[in-house]
């Protein structure tokens, strides 16, 4: 009887004790919110004197603070926050889009998210790899020019007007 009472006391005490064996925190949401705030701060603090390379590096660092290997949903979320903060017509949008591509996000995903968020399609396309690629490739110089000799009529072999089926042969 004593063992039965002791077992029931132990069972009752363990039923009231809740152990946090699988406690989950919301740190991902906190980190993402802080990263979004940092991203908007980088864009808002950019001035005319800010070097483009420095702005791009700061934006890439802020983007990596929000996500590494960003999914399309994360890119959409970032795009919405940035467009709401600085506007779809801001000249910094192109810098932000280029920084997303530089951070390793697929250019098609960036272009689609930008257009969906209200950014002009031309701006979105030109800021990503889909747009102009910068300076055109220079034409290679001519090294050798071979002489072309005329082929007499009826000689054949040129595949053009002077073949074997030439009239008058």
Short mmCIF file of N, CA, C and O in Angstrom, two decimals, residues 84-167:
data_model
loop_
_atom_site.label_atom_id
_atom_site.label_comp_id
_atom_site.label_asym_id
_atom_site.label_seq_id
_atom_site.Cartn_x
_atom_site.Cartn_y
_atom_site.Cartn_z
N UNK A 84 8.01 50.22 -49.79
CA UNK A 84 7.20 51.01 -48.86
C UNK A 84 8.03 52.09 -48.17
O UNK A 84 7.54 53.18 -47.88
N UNK A 85 9.31 51.80 -47.92
CA UNK A 85 10.16 52.74 -47.19
C UNK A 85 10.68 53.87 -48.08
O UNK A 85 10.71 55.03 -47.66
N UNK A 86 11.13 53.55 -49.30
CA UNK A 86 11.76 54.59 -50.13
C UNK A 86 10.99 54.93 -51.39
O UNK A 86 11.33 55.89 -52.07
N UNK A 87 9.99 54.13 -51.74
CA UNK A 87 9.19 54.41 -52.92
C UNK A 87 9.69 53.66 -54.14
O UNK A 87 10.88 53.40 -54.28
N UNK A 88 8.75 53.32 -55.02
CA UNK A 88 9.08 52.54 -56.21
C UNK A 88 9.85 53.35 -57.24
O UNK A 88 10.54 52.79 -58.09
N UNK A 89 9.75 54.68 -57.17
CA UNK A 89 10.42 55.54 -58.15
C UNK A 89 11.76 56.08 -57.65
O UNK A 89 12.38 56.89 -58.33
N UNK A 90 12.20 55.63 -56.50
CA UNK A 90 13.46 56.11 -55.93
C UNK A 90 14.64 55.67 -56.80
O UNK A 90 14.67 54.55 -57.31
N UNK A 91 15.62 56.54 -56.98
CA UNK A 91 16.81 56.14 -57.74
C UNK A 91 17.62 55.05 -57.04
O UNK A 91 18.45 54.39 -57.67
N UNK A 92 17.38 54.84 -55.74
CA UNK A 92 18.11 53.80 -55.01
C UNK A 92 17.55 52.40 -55.27
O UNK A 92 18.19 51.41 -54.89
N UNK A 93 16.39 52.31 -55.89
CA UNK A 93 15.80 51.00 -56.17
C UNK A 93 16.73 50.18 -57.06
O UNK A 93 16.95 48.99 -56.83
N UNK A 94 17.30 50.81 -58.08
CA UNK A 94 18.20 50.09 -58.99
C UNK A 94 19.42 49.57 -58.23
O UNK A 94 19.88 48.45 -58.47
N UNK A 95 19.94 50.37 -57.29
CA UNK A 95 21.08 49.93 -56.49
C UNK A 95 20.69 48.73 -55.61
O UNK A 95 21.47 47.78 -55.46
N UNK A 96 19.50 48.79 -55.04
CA UNK A 96 19.02 47.69 -54.20
C UNK A 96 18.86 46.41 -55.02
O UNK A 96 19.29 45.34 -54.59
N UNK A 97 18.29 46.52 -56.21
CA UNK A 97 18.11 45.34 -57.06
C UNK A 97 19.45 44.74 -57.47
O UNK A 97 19.63 43.53 -57.47
N UNK A 98 20.39 45.60 -57.84
CA UNK A 98 21.72 45.12 -58.22
C UNK A 98 22.41 44.45 -57.03
O UNK A 98 23.12 43.45 -57.19
N UNK A 99 22.19 44.99 -55.83
CA UNK A 99 22.79 44.39 -54.63
C UNK A 99 22.17 43.02 -54.33
O UNK A 99 22.86 42.11 -53.87
N UNK A 100 20.87 42.87 -54.58
CA UNK A 100 20.24 41.56 -54.40
C UNK A 100 20.89 40.52 -55.31
O UNK A 100 21.19 39.40 -54.88
N UNK A 101 21.12 40.89 -56.56
CA UNK A 101 21.77 39.96 -57.50
C UNK A 101 23.20 39.69 -57.05
O UNK A 101 23.66 38.55 -57.10
N UNK A 102 23.89 40.73 -56.59
CA UNK A 102 25.27 40.55 -56.11
C UNK A 102 25.32 39.67 -54.86
O UNK A 102 26.32 38.99 -54.62
N UNK A 103 24.24 39.65 -54.09
CA UNK A 103 24.18 38.82 -52.88
C UNK A 103 23.88 37.36 -53.22
O UNK A 103 23.83 36.53 -52.32
N UNK A 104 23.64 37.07 -54.49
CA UNK A 104 23.43 35.69 -54.89
C UNK A 104 22.00 35.31 -55.19
O UNK A 104 21.71 34.14 -55.42
N UNK A 105 21.10 36.28 -55.19
CA UNK A 105 19.69 35.99 -55.51
C UNK A 105 19.54 35.91 -57.02
O UNK A 105 20.14 36.70 -57.76
N UNK A 106 18.75 34.97 -57.49
CA UNK A 106 18.50 34.78 -58.91
C UNK A 106 17.93 36.06 -59.51
O UNK A 106 16.99 36.66 -58.97
N UNK A 107 18.48 36.50 -60.64
CA UNK A 107 18.07 37.77 -61.24
C UNK A 107 16.61 37.75 -61.70
O UNK A 107 15.93 38.76 -61.63
N UNK A 108 16.14 36.60 -62.16
CA UNK A 108 14.74 36.52 -62.57
C UNK A 108 13.80 36.68 -61.37
O UNK A 108 12.76 37.32 -61.48
N UNK A 109 14.19 36.13 -60.24
CA UNK A 109 13.40 36.27 -59.01
C UNK A 109 13.36 37.73 -58.58
O UNK A 109 12.32 38.25 -58.18
N UNK A 110 14.51 38.41 -58.67
CA UNK A 110 14.58 39.82 -58.29
C UNK A 110 13.72 40.66 -59.22
O UNK A 110 12.95 41.52 -58.77
N UNK A 111 13.83 40.42 -60.52
CA UNK A 111 13.05 41.20 -61.50
C UNK A 111 11.56 41.00 -61.28
O UNK A 111 10.79 41.97 -61.25
N UNK A 112 11.13 39.77 -61.08
CA UNK A 112 9.72 39.49 -60.86
C UNK A 112 9.21 40.13 -59.57
O UNK A 112 8.14 40.73 -59.55
N UNK A 113 9.99 40.03 -58.50
CA UNK A 113 9.57 40.64 -57.23
C UNK A 113 9.49 42.15 -57.35
O UNK A 113 8.57 42.78 -56.78
N UNK A 114 10.42 42.75 -58.07
CA UNK A 114 10.41 44.20 -58.23
C UNK A 114 9.19 44.66 -59.02
O UNK A 114 8.51 45.62 -58.64
N UNK A 115 8.90 43.99 -60.12
CA UNK A 115 7.75 44.37 -60.93
C UNK A 115 6.46 44.16 -60.15
O UNK A 115 5.55 45.00 -60.20
N UNK A 116 6.38 43.09 -59.39
CA UNK A 116 5.21 42.82 -58.56
C UNK A 116 5.02 43.90 -57.50
O UNK A 116 3.89 44.27 -57.17
N UNK A 117 6.12 44.43 -56.99
CA UNK A 117 6.05 45.46 -55.95
C UNK A 117 5.80 46.85 -56.51
O UNK A 117 5.66 47.81 -55.76
N UNK A 118 5.75 46.99 -57.84
CA UNK A 118 5.42 48.27 -58.44
C UNK A 118 6.59 49.02 -59.04
O UNK A 118 6.45 50.16 -59.48
N UNK A 119 7.76 48.39 -59.10
CA UNK A 119 8.92 49.02 -59.71
C UNK A 119 8.76 48.94 -61.23
O UNK A 119 8.26 47.94 -61.75
N UNK A 120 9.17 49.99 -61.92
CA UNK A 120 9.09 50.01 -63.38
C UNK A 120 9.86 48.82 -63.95
O UNK A 120 10.97 48.52 -63.52
N UNK A 121 9.25 48.15 -64.93
CA UNK A 121 9.85 46.94 -65.51
C UNK A 121 11.20 47.22 -66.15
O UNK A 121 12.12 46.40 -66.08
N UNK A 122 11.36 48.39 -66.77
CA UNK A 122 12.63 48.73 -67.40
C UNK A 122 13.72 48.90 -66.35
O UNK A 122 14.84 48.40 -66.51
N UNK A 123 13.39 49.57 -65.26
CA UNK A 123 14.37 49.76 -64.17
C UNK A 123 14.76 48.40 -63.59
O UNK A 123 15.94 48.12 -63.37
N UNK A 124 13.77 47.56 -63.36
CA UNK A 124 14.03 46.24 -62.77
C UNK A 124 14.89 45.40 -63.71
O UNK A 124 15.84 44.74 -63.27
N UNK A 125 14.59 45.45 -64.99
CA UNK A 125 15.34 44.65 -65.95
C UNK A 125 16.77 45.14 -66.10
O UNK A 125 17.71 44.35 -66.17
N UNK A 126 16.95 46.45 -66.17
CA UNK A 126 18.29 47.00 -66.34
C UNK A 126 19.15 46.84 -65.09
O UNK A 126 20.37 46.76 -65.20
N UNK A 127 18.53 46.80 -63.93
CA UNK A 127 19.30 46.68 -62.69
C UNK A 127 19.77 45.26 -62.44
O UNK A 127 20.72 45.05 -61.69
N UNK A 128 19.13 44.30 -63.07
CA UNK A 128 19.53 42.91 -62.89
C UNK A 128 20.29 42.44 -64.13
O UNK A 128 20.51 43.19 -65.06
N UNK A 129 20.63 41.20 -64.15
CA UNK A 129 21.40 40.66 -65.28
C UNK A 129 20.61 40.63 -66.58
O UNK A 129 21.19 40.48 -67.64
N UNK A 130 19.30 40.81 -66.49
CA UNK A 130 18.49 40.79 -67.71
C UNK A 130 18.69 42.05 -68.54
O UNK A 130 18.37 42.07 -69.72
N UNK A 131 19.21 43.10 -67.93
CA UNK A 131 19.37 44.36 -68.63
C UNK A 131 20.70 44.45 -69.36
O UNK A 131 21.40 43.46 -69.55
N UNK A 132 21.06 45.68 -69.77
CA UNK A 132 22.33 45.86 -70.48
C UNK A 132 23.51 45.42 -69.63
O UNK A 132 23.52 45.61 -68.43
N UNK A 133 24.47 44.83 -70.26
CA UNK A 133 25.61 44.30 -69.55
C UNK A 133 26.78 45.25 -69.45
O UNK A 133 27.89 44.83 -69.26
N UNK A 134 26.56 46.52 -69.59
CA UNK A 134 27.64 47.48 -69.50
C UNK A 134 28.19 47.82 -70.88
O UNK A 134 27.47 47.86 -71.85
N UNK A 135 29.50 48.05 -70.94
CA UNK A 135 30.13 48.45 -72.19
C UNK A 135 30.11 47.29 -73.18
O UNK A 135 30.28 46.14 -72.79
N UNK A 136 29.91 47.59 -74.46
CA UNK A 136 29.91 46.50 -75.44
C UNK A 136 31.31 45.91 -75.61
O UNK A 136 32.31 46.58 -75.37
N UNK A 137 31.33 44.67 -76.02
CA UNK A 137 32.61 44.00 -76.23
C UNK A 137 33.28 44.58 -77.47
O UNK A 137 32.65 44.71 -78.52
N UNK A 138 34.56 44.95 -77.37
CA UNK A 138 35.23 45.54 -78.54
C UNK A 138 35.39 44.50 -79.65
O UNK A 138 35.55 43.31 -79.40
N UNK A 139 35.36 44.98 -80.87
CA UNK A 139 35.51 44.11 -82.03
C UNK A 139 36.98 43.75 -82.16
O UNK A 139 37.86 44.60 -82.03
N UNK A 140 37.22 42.48 -82.44
CA UNK A 140 38.61 42.01 -82.59
C UNK A 140 39.21 42.63 -83.85
O UNK A 140 38.55 42.75 -84.88
N UNK A 141 40.47 43.03 -83.79
CA UNK A 141 41.10 43.63 -84.98
C UNK A 141 41.32 42.58 -86.07
O UNK A 141 41.49 41.40 -85.79
N UNK A 142 41.32 43.03 -87.33
CA UNK A 142 41.57 42.14 -88.46
C UNK A 142 43.06 41.88 -88.53
O UNK A 142 43.87 42.81 -88.56
N UNK A 143 43.43 40.63 -88.55
CA UNK A 143 44.84 40.28 -88.57
C UNK A 143 45.31 39.97 -89.99
O UNK A 143 46.33 40.46 -90.44
N UNK A 144 44.55 39.18 -90.75
CA UNK A 144 44.93 38.78 -92.10
C UNK A 144 43.73 38.95 -93.00
O UNK A 144 42.63 38.57 -92.67
N UNK A 145 43.99 39.51 -94.19
CA UNK A 145 42.95 39.59 -95.21
C UNK A 145 43.38 38.76 -96.39
O UNK A 145 44.42 39.04 -96.99
N UNK A 146 42.62 37.73 -96.69
CA UNK A 146 42.98 36.86 -97.81
C UNK A 146 42.44 37.45 -99.10
O UNK A 146 41.34 38.00 -99.13
N UNK A 147 43.22 37.32 -100.19
CA UNK A 147 42.74 37.86 -101.46
C UNK A 147 41.63 36.97 -102.03
O UNK A 147 41.61 35.77 -101.81
N UNK A 148 40.71 37.60 -102.71
CA UNK A 148 39.66 36.83 -103.38
C UNK A 148 39.93 36.91 -104.87
O UNK A 148 40.13 37.99 -105.42
N UNK A 149 39.96 35.78 -105.51
CA UNK A 149 40.22 35.74 -106.95
C UNK A 149 38.92 35.47 -107.68
O UNK A 149 38.10 34.68 -107.20
N UNK A 150 38.75 36.09 -108.82
CA UNK A 150 37.52 35.83 -109.58
C UNK A 150 37.53 34.42 -110.15
O UNK A 150 38.57 33.90 -110.53
N UNK A 151 36.36 33.79 -110.21
CA UNK A 151 36.23 32.45 -110.76
C UNK A 151 35.63 32.59 -112.15
O UNK A 151 34.60 33.24 -112.32
N UNK A 152 36.28 32.01 -113.17
CA UNK A 152 35.73 32.12 -114.54
C UNK A 152 34.41 31.37 -114.66
O UNK A 152 34.17 30.41 -113.93
N UNK A 153 33.55 31.82 -115.58
CA UNK A 153 32.26 31.18 -115.77
C UNK A 153 32.44 29.73 -116.17
O UNK A 153 33.32 29.40 -116.95
N UNK A 154 31.58 28.91 -115.61
CA UNK A 154 31.60 27.49 -115.93
C UNK A 154 32.60 26.70 -115.13
O UNK A 154 32.71 25.50 -115.29
N UNK A 155 33.35 27.35 -114.24
CA UNK A 155 34.35 26.63 -113.46
C UNK A 155 33.70 25.81 -112.36
O UNK A 155 34.26 24.82 -111.92
N UNK A 156 32.51 26.20 -111.92
CA UNK A 156 31.80 25.45 -110.87
C UNK A 156 32.47 25.57 -109.52
O UNK A 156 33.53 26.16 -109.36
N UNK A 157 31.85 25.01 -108.55
CA UNK A 157 32.44 24.93 -107.22
C UNK A 157 32.21 26.12 -106.32
O UNK A 157 32.59 26.10 -105.17
N UNK A 158 31.63 27.20 -106.80
CA UNK A 158 31.44 28.34 -105.91
C UNK A 158 30.06 28.34 -105.27
O UNK A 158 29.83 29.08 -104.35
N UNK A 159 29.16 27.53 -105.79
CA UNK A 159 27.83 27.45 -105.21
C UNK A 159 26.96 28.63 -105.52
O UNK A 159 25.86 28.73 -105.04
N UNK A 160 27.43 29.53 -106.34
CA UNK A 160 26.64 30.71 -106.64
C UNK A 160 26.24 30.76 -108.09
O UNK A 160 25.84 29.75 -108.68
N UNK A 161 26.42 31.90 -108.66
CA UNK A 161 25.95 32.16 -110.01
C UNK A 161 26.84 31.53 -111.09
O UNK A 161 26.47 31.47 -112.24
N UNK A 162 28.00 31.08 -110.75
CA UNK A 162 28.96 30.62 -111.76
C UNK A 162 29.10 29.10 -111.75
O UNK A 162 30.16 28.57 -111.98
N UNK A 163 28.02 28.35 -111.52
CA UNK A 163 28.09 26.91 -111.41
C UNK A 163 28.11 26.21 -112.75
O UNK A 163 28.10 26.82 -113.81
N UNK A 164 28.13 24.90 -112.70
CA UNK A 164 28.22 24.07 -113.90
C UNK A 164 26.97 24.16 -114.75
O UNK A 164 26.98 23.90 -115.95
N UNK A 165 25.87 24.53 -114.14
CA UNK A 165 24.61 24.60 -114.89
C UNK A 165 24.43 25.98 -115.51
O UNK A 165 23.34 26.34 -115.90
N UNK A 166 25.48 26.75 -115.58
CA UNK A 166 25.42 28.09 -116.18
C UNK A 166 24.96 28.00 -117.62
O UNK A 166 25.44 27.18 -118.39
N UNK A 167 24.04 28.85 -117.99
CA UNK A 167 23.54 28.87 -119.36
C UNK A 167 24.64 29.39 -120.28
O UNK A 167 25.33 30.34 -119.96
#
